Short mmCIF file of C-alpha atoms and ligand atoms in Angstrom, two decimals:
data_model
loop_
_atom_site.label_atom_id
_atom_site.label_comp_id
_atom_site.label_asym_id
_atom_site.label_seq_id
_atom_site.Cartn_x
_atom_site.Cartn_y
_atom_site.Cartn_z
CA UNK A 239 45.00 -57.50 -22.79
CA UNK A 240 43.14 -56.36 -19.56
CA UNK A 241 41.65 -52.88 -19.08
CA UNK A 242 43.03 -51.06 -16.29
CA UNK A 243 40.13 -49.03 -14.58
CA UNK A 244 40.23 -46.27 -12.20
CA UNK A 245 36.73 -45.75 -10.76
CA UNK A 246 35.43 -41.80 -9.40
CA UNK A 247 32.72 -42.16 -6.76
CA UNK A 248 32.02 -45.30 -4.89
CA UNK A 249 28.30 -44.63 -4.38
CA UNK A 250 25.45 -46.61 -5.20
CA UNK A 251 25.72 -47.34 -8.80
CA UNK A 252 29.81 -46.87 -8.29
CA UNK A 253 29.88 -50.39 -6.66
CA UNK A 254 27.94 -51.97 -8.98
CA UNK A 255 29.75 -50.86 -11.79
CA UNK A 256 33.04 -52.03 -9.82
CA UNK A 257 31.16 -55.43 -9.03
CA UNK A 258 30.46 -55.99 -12.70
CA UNK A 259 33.83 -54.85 -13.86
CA UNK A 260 35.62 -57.08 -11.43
CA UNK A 261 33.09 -60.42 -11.47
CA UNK A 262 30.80 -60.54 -14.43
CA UNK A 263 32.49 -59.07 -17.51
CA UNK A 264 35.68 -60.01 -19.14
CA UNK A 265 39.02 -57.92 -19.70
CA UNK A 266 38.58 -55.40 -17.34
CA UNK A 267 40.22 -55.23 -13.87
CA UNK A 268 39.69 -52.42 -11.28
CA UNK A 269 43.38 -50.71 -10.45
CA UNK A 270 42.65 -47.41 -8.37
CA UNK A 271 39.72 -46.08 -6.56
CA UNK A 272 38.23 -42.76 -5.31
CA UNK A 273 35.53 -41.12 -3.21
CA UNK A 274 35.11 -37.84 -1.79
CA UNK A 275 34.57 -39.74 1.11
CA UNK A 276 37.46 -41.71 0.99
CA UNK A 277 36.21 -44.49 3.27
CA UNK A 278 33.44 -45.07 1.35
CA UNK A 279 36.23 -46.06 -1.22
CA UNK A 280 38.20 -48.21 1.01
CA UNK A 281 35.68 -50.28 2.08
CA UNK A 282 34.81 -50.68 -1.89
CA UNK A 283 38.39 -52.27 -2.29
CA UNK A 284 37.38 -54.29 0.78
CA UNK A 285 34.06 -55.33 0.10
CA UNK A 286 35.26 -56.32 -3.34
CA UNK A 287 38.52 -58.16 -2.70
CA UNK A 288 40.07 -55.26 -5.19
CA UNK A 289 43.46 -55.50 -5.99
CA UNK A 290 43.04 -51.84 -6.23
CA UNK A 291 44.80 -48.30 -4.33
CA UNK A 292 42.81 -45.87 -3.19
CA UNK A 293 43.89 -42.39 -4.50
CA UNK A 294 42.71 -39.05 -2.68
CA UNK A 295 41.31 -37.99 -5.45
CA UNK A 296 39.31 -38.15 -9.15
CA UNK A 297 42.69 -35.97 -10.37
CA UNK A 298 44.92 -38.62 -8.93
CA UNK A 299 43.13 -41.61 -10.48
CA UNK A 300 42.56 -40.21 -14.09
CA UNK A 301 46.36 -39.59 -14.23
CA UNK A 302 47.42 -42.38 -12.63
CA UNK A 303 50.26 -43.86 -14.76
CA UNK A 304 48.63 -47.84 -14.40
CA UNK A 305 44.91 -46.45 -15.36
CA UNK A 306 43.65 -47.30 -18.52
CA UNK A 307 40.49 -45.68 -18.90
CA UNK A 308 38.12 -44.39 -16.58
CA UNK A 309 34.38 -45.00 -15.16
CA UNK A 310 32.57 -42.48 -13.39
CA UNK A 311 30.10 -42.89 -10.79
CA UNK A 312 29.86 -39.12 -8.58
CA UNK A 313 27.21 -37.07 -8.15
CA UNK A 314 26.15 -35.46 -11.47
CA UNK A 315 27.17 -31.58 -11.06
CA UNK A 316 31.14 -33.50 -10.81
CA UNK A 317 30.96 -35.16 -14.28
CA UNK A 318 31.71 -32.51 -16.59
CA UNK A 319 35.39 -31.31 -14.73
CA UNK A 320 35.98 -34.93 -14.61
CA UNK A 321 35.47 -35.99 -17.93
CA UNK A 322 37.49 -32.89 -19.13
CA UNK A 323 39.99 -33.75 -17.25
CA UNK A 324 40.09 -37.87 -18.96
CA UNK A 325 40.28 -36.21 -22.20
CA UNK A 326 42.99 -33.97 -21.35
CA UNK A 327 44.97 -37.11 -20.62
CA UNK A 328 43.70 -38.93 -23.85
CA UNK A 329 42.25 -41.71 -21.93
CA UNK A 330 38.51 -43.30 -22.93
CA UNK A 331 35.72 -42.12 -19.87
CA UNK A 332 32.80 -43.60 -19.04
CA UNK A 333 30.56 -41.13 -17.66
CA UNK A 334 27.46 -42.13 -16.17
CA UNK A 335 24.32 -39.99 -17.23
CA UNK A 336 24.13 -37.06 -17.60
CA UNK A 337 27.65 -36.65 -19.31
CA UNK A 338 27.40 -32.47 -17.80
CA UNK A 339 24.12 -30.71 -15.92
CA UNK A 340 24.18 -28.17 -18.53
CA UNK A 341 23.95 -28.28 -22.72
CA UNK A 342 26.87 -25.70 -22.32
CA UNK A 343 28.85 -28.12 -20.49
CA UNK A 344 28.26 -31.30 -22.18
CA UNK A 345 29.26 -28.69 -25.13
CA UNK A 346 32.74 -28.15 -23.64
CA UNK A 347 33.34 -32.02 -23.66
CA UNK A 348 32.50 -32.22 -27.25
CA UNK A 349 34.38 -29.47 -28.49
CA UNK A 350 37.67 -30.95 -25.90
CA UNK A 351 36.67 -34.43 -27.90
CA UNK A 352 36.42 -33.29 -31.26
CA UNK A 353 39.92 -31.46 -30.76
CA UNK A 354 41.55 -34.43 -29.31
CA UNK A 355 40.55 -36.32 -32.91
CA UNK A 356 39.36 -39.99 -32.03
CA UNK A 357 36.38 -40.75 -29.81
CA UNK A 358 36.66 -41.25 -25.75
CA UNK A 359 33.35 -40.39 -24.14
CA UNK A 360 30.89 -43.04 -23.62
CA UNK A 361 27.67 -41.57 -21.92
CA UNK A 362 25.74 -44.04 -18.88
CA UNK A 363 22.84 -44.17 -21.23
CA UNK A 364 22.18 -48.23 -20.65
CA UNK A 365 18.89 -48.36 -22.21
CA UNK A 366 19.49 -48.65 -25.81
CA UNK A 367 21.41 -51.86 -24.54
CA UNK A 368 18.12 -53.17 -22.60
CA UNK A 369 16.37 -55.91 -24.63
CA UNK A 370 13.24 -54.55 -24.00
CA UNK A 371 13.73 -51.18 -26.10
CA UNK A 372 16.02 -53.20 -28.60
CA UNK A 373 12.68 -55.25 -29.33
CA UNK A 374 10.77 -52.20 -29.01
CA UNK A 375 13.07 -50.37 -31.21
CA UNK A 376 12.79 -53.29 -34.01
CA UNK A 377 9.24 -53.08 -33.85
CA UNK A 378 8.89 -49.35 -35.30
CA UNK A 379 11.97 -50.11 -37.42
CA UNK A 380 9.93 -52.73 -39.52
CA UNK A 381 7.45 -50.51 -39.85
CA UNK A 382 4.55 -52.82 -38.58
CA UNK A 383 3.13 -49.64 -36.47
CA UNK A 384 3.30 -47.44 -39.22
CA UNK A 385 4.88 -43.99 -38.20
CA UNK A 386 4.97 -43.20 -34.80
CA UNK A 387 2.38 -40.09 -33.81
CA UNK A 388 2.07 -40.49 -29.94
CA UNK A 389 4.51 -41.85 -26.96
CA UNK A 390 2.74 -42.02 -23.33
CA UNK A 391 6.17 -42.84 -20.95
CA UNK A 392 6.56 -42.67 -17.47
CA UNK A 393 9.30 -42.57 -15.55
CA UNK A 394 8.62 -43.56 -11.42
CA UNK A 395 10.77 -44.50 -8.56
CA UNK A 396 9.19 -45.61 -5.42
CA UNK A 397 10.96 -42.56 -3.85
CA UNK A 398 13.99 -39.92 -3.27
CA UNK A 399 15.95 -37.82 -0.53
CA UNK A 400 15.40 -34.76 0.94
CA UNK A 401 18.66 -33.91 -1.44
CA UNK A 402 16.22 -34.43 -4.77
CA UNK A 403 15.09 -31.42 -6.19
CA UNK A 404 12.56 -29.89 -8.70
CA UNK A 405 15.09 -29.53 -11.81
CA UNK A 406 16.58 -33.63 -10.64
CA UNK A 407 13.63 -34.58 -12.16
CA UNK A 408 14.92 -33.36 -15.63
CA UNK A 409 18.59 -34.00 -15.33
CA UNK A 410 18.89 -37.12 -13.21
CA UNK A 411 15.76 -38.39 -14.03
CA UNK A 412 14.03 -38.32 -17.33
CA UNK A 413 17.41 -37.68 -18.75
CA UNK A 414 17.05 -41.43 -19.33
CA UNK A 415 14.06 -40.44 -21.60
CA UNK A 416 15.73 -37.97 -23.54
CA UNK A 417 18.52 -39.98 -24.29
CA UNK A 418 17.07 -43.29 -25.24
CA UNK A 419 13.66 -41.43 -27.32
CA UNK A 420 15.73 -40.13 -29.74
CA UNK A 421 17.15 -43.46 -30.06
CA UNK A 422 14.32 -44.80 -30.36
CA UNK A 423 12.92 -42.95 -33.07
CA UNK A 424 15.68 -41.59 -35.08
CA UNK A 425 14.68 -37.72 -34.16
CA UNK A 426 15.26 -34.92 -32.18
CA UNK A 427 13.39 -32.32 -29.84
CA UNK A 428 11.96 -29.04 -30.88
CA UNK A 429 10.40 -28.26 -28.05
CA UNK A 430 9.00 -28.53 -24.32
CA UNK A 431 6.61 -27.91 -21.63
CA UNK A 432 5.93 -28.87 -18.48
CA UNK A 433 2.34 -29.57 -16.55
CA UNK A 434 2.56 -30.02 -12.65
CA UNK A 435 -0.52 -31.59 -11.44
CA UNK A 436 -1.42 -31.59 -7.77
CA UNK A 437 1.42 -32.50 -5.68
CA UNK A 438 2.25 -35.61 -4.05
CA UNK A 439 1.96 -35.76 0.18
CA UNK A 440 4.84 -37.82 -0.07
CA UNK A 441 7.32 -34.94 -1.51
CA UNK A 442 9.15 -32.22 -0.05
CA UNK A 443 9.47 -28.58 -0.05
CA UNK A 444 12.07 -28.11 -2.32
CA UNK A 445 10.58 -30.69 -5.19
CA UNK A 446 7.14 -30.79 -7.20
CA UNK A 447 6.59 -34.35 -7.95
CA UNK A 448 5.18 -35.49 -10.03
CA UNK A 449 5.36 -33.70 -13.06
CA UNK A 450 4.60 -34.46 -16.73
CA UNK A 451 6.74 -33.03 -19.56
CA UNK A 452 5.31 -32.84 -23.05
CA UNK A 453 7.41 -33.14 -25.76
CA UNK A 454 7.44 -32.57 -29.85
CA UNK A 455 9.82 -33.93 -32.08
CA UNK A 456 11.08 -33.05 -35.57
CA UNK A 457 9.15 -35.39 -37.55
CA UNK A 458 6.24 -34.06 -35.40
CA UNK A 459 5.80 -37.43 -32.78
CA UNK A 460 4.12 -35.69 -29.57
CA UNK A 461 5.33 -37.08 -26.41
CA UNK A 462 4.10 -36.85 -22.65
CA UNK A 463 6.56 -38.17 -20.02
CA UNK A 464 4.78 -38.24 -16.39
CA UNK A 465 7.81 -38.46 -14.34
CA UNK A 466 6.87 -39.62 -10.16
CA UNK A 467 9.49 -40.38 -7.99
CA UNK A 468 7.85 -41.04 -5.04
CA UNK A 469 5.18 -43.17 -6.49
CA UNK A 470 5.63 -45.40 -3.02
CA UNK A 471 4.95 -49.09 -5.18
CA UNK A 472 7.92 -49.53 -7.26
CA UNK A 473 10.18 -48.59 -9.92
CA UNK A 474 8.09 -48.75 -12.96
CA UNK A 475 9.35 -47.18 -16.55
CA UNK A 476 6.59 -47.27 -19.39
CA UNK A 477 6.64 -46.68 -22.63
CA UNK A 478 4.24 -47.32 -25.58
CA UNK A 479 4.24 -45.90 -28.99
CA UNK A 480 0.97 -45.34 -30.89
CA UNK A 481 1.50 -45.35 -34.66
CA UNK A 482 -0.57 -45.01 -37.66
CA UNK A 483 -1.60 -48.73 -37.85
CA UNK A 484 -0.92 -50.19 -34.34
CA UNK A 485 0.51 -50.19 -31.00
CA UNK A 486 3.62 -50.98 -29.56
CA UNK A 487 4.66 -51.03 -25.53
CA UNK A 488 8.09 -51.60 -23.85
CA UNK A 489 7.91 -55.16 -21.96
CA UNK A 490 7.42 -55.50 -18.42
CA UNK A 491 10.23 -57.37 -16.11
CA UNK A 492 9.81 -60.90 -16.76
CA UNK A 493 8.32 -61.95 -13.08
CA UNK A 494 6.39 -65.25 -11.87
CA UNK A 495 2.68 -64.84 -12.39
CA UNK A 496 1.36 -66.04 -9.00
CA UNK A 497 -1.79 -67.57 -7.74
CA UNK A 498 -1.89 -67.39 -3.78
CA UNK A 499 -4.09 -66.18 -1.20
CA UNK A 500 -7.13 -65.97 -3.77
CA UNK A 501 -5.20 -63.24 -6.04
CA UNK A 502 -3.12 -63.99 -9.04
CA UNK A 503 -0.51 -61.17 -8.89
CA UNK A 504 2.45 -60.46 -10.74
CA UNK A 505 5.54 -58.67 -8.64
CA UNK A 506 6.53 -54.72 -9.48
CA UNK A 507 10.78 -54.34 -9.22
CA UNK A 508 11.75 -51.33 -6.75
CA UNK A 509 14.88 -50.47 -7.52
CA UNK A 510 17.30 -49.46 -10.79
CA UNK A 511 19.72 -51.66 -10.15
CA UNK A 512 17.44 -54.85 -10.60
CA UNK A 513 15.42 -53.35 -13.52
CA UNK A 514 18.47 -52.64 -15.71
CA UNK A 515 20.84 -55.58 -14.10
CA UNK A 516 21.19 -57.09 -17.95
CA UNK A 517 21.49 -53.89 -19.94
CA UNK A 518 24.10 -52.19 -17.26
CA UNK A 519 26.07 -55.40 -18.31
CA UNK A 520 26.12 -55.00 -21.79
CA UNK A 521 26.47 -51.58 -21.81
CA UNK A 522 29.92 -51.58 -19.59
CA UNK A 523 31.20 -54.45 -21.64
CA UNK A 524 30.41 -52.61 -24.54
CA UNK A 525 32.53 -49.72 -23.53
CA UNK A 526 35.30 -52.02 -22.31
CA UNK A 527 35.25 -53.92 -25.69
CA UNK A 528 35.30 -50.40 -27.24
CA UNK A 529 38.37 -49.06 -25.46
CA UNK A 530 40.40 -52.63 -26.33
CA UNK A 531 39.77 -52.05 -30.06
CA UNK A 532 40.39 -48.10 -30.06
CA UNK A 533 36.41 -48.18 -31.51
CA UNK A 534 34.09 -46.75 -28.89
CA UNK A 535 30.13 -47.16 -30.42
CA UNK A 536 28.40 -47.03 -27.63
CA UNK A 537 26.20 -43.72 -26.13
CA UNK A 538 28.47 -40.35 -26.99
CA UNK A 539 28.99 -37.39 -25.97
CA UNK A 540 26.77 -35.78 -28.71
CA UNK A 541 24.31 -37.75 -27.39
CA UNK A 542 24.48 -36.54 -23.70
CA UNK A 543 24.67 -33.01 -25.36
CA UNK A 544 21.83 -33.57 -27.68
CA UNK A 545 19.86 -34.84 -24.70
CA UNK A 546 20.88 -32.15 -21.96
CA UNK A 547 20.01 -29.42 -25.07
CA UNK A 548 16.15 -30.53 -24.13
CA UNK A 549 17.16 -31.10 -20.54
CA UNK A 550 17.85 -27.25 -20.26
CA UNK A 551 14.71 -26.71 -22.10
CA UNK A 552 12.76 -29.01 -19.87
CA UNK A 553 13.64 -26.74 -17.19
CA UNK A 554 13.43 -23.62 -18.43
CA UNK A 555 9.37 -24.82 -19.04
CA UNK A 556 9.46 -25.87 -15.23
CA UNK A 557 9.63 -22.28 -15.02
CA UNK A 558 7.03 -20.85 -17.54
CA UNK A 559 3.31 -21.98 -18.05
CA UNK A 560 4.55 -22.02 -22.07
CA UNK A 561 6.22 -23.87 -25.06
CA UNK A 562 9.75 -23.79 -24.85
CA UNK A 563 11.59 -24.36 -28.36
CA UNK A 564 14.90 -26.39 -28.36
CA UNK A 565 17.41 -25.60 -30.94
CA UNK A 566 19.67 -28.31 -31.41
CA UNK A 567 22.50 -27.35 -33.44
CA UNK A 568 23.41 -29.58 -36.19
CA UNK A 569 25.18 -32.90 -35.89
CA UNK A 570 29.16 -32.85 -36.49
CA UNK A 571 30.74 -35.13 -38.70
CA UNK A 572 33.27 -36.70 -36.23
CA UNK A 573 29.50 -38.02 -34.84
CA UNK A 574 28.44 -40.19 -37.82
CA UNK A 575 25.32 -41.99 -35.59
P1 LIG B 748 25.71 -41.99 -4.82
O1 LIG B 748 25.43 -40.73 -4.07
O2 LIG B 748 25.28 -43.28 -4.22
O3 LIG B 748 27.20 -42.10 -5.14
C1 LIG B 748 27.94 -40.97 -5.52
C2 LIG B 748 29.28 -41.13 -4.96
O4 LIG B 748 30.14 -40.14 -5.49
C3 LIG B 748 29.32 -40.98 -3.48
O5 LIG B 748 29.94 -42.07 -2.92
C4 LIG B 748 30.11 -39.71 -3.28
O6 LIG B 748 30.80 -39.71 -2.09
C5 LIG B 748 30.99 -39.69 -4.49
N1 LIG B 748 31.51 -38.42 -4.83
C6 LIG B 748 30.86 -37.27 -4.83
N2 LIG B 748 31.66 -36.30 -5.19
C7 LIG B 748 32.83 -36.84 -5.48
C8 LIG B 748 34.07 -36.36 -5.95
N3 LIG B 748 34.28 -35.08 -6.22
N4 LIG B 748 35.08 -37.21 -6.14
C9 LIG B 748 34.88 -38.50 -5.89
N5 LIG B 748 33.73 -39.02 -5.44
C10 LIG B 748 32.72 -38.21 -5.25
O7 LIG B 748 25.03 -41.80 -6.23
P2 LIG B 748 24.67 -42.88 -7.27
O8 LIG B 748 23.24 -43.26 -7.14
O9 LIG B 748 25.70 -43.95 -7.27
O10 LIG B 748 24.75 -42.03 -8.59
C11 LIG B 748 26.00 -41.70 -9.09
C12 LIG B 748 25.84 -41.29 -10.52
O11 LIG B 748 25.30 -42.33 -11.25
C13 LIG B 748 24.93 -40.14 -10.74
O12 LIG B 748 25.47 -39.30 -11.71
C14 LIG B 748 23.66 -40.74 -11.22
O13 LIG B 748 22.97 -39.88 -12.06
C15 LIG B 748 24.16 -41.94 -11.92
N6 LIG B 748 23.22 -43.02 -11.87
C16 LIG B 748 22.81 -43.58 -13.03
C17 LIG B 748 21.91 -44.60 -13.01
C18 LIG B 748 21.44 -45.20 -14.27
O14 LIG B 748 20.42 -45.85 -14.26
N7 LIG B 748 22.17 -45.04 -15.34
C19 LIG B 748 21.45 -45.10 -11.81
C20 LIG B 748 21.93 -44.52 -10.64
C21 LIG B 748 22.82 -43.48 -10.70
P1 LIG B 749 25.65 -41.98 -4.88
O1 LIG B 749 25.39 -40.71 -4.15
O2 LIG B 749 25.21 -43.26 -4.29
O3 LIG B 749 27.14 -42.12 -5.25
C1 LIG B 749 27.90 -41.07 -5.74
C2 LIG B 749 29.23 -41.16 -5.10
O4 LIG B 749 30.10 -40.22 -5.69
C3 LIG B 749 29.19 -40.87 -3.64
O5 LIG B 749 29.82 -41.89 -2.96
C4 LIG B 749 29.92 -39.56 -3.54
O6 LIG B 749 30.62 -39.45 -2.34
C5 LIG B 749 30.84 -39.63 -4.72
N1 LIG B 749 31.29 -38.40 -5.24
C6 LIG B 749 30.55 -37.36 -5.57
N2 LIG B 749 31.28 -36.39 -6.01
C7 LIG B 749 32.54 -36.81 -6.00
C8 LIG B 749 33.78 -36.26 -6.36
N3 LIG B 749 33.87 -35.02 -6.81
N4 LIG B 749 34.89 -36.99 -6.23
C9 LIG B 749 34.79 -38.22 -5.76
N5 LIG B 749 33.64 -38.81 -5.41
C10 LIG B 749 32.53 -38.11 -5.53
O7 LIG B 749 24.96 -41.78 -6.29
P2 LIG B 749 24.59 -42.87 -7.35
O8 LIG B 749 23.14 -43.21 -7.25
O9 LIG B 749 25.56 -43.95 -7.31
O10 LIG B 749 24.74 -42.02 -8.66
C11 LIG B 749 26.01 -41.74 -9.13
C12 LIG B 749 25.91 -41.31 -10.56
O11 LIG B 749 25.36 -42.35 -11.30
C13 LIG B 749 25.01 -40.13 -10.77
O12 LIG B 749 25.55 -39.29 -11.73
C14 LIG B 749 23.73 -40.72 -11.25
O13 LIG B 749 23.05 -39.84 -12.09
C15 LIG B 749 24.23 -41.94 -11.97
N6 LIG B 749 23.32 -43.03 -11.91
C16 LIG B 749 23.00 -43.66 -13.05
C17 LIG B 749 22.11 -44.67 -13.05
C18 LIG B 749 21.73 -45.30 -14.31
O14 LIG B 749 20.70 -45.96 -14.38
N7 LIG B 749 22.54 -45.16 -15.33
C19 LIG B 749 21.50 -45.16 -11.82
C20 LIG B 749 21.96 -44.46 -10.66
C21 LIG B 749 22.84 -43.43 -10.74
C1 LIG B 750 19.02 -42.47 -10.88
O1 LIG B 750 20.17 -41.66 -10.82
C2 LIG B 750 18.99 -43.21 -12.15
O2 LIG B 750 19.69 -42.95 -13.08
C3 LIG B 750 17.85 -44.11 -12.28
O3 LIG B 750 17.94 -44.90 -13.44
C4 LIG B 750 16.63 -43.24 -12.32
O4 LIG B 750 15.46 -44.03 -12.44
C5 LIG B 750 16.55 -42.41 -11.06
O5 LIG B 750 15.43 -41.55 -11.15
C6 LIG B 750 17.81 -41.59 -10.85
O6 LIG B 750 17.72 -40.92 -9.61
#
């Protein structure tokens, strides 16, 4: 059987998600298309040799009688209607992070979820599928670090838009932290603050960048997150874990070590799309797997709540020199992992 997809938002990471769907993975073809900007989505179906229609809106495709399931690719304050909406017609949604800007919506999808009955959200969280934190993951698993007391991450594009502001840095941004940390360590948030040291000349008005988030868990792991996007050299995400007995880092890109011009140099990735080309992959054909077997496994939407909980923490601190304490309520059954 193939996968019908209808795709909402034919931005950036919208047409590489439709490139994927329709020339790397298997058993998925794209049917309908949106944009706000509808020419945006026209040329998609051009660019891509789509055997696709574009419909004049994300309403339009999620009912659409030949759509499948859906893949979502807007801007991030459109998710949450959208998603509601997917669930409302009992299809499976991927939503690309965050599933909703606010705990209270990514709430309202899992409440709409749990009373549907079966599973249908999978959250854009692709890097528990990157091999790096799989590795990194197995590492603190075996217990070779002993348990994990400190994380120093850091989250840096080489820059944003005049569009980016202060509280992007949370939801758009180190979202990606809060949802794969967790992961990563089998715990949860209790609570948050947030340091801005002196501010780049390379920002804007209306954002303080960088900033550095400190975070403590449950289990009582402290964890600083500098997050810089508009470090000007590349996109560079770090993490290393310091444990009781060792240390353990996230791997760099794999890149040619060079020897020219009387340096030996190593190059620095700029851009998402190349650092996460392989985990992107496996994350879509995860879902699309999912969806064919009625088994979705993949990111959920208690995760994107659990991690937009601390999100709305994280910015509450952004306001406050203080602690801010995250309550995350408890973890439904329908949510086994
Ligand atoms: P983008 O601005 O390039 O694309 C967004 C697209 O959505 C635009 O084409 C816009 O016209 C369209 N759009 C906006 N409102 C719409 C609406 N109501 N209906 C239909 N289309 C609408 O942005 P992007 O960089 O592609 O990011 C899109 C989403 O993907 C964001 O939520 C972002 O957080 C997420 N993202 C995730 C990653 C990741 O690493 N997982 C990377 C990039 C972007
Ligand atoms: P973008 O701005 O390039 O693309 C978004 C597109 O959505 C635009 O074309 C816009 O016109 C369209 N759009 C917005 N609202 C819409 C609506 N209501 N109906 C129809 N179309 C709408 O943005 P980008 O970078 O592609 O990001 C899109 C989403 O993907 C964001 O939510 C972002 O957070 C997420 N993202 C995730 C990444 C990841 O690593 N998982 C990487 C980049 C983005
Ligand atoms: C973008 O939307 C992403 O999700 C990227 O992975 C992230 O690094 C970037 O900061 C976001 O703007």
């Amino acid at each position: 059987m193939t996968l019908k997809l209808g795709v909402i938002g034919t931005g950036a990471i919208g047409q590489e998600h439709i490139r994927r769907c329709s020339q790397v993975l298997q058993g998925a073809t794209v049917v309908a298309v949106t944009d706000i900007d509808l020419k945006s989505a026209s040329q998609t179906v051009d660019r891509f040799g789509l055997d696709a229609v574009v419909l004049p809106d994300g309403k339009e495709v999620i009912d659409a009688a030949n759509v499948d399931a859906l893949i979502i690719t807007s801007w991030d304050p459109t998710h949450e209607a959208f998603v509601l909406q997917a669930i409302a017609a009992g299809k499976p949604v991927f939503c690309e992070k965050p599933l909703a800007v606010t705990a209270a919506g990514c709430k309202r999808i899992v409440d709409a979820e749990i009373a549907y009955g079966r599973r249908l959200v999978q959250v854009g969280f692709m890097r528990p599928y990157d091999q790096g934190y799989r590795a990194l993951k197995k590492v603190i698993d075996s217990g070779e670090i002993g348990r994990p007391l400190m994380l120093h991450c850091a989250h840096r594009n080489q820059k944003v838009d005049e569009n980016y502001t202060t509280d992007m840095a949370i939801t758009n941004t180190m979202i990606h932290e809060l949802g794969v940390l967790r992961w990563l360590l089998d715990d949860d948030y209790v609570s948050a603050q947030v340091i801005f040291p002196r501010a780049s000349a390379h920002t804007h008005a209306k954002l303080r960048d960088p900033q550095i988030v400190l975070l403590e868990t449950v289990k009582g792991a402290r964890i600083d997150v500098e997050i810089f996007v508009n470090c000007q050299y590349g996109y560079d995400i770090q993490t290393q874990v310091v444990g009781e007995e060792g240390i353990a880092s996230l791997p760099e890109p794999s890149s040619i070590l060079l020897r020219s011009k009387a340096k030996l140099s190593h190059t620095i990735l700029t851009d998402w799309k190349d650092r996460f080309i392989d985990a992107y992959d496996v994350e879509l054909q995860d879902f699309i797997n999912g969806v064919t077997k009625s088994e979705l496994t993949g990111p959920s939407a208690w995760d994107g709540y659990a991690a937009s909980v601390a999100a709305d923490a994280c910015i509450a601190a952004q306001k406050t020199p203080g602690v801010v304490q995250i309550s995350l309520p408890p973890r439904p059954a329908f949510y086994p992992h």
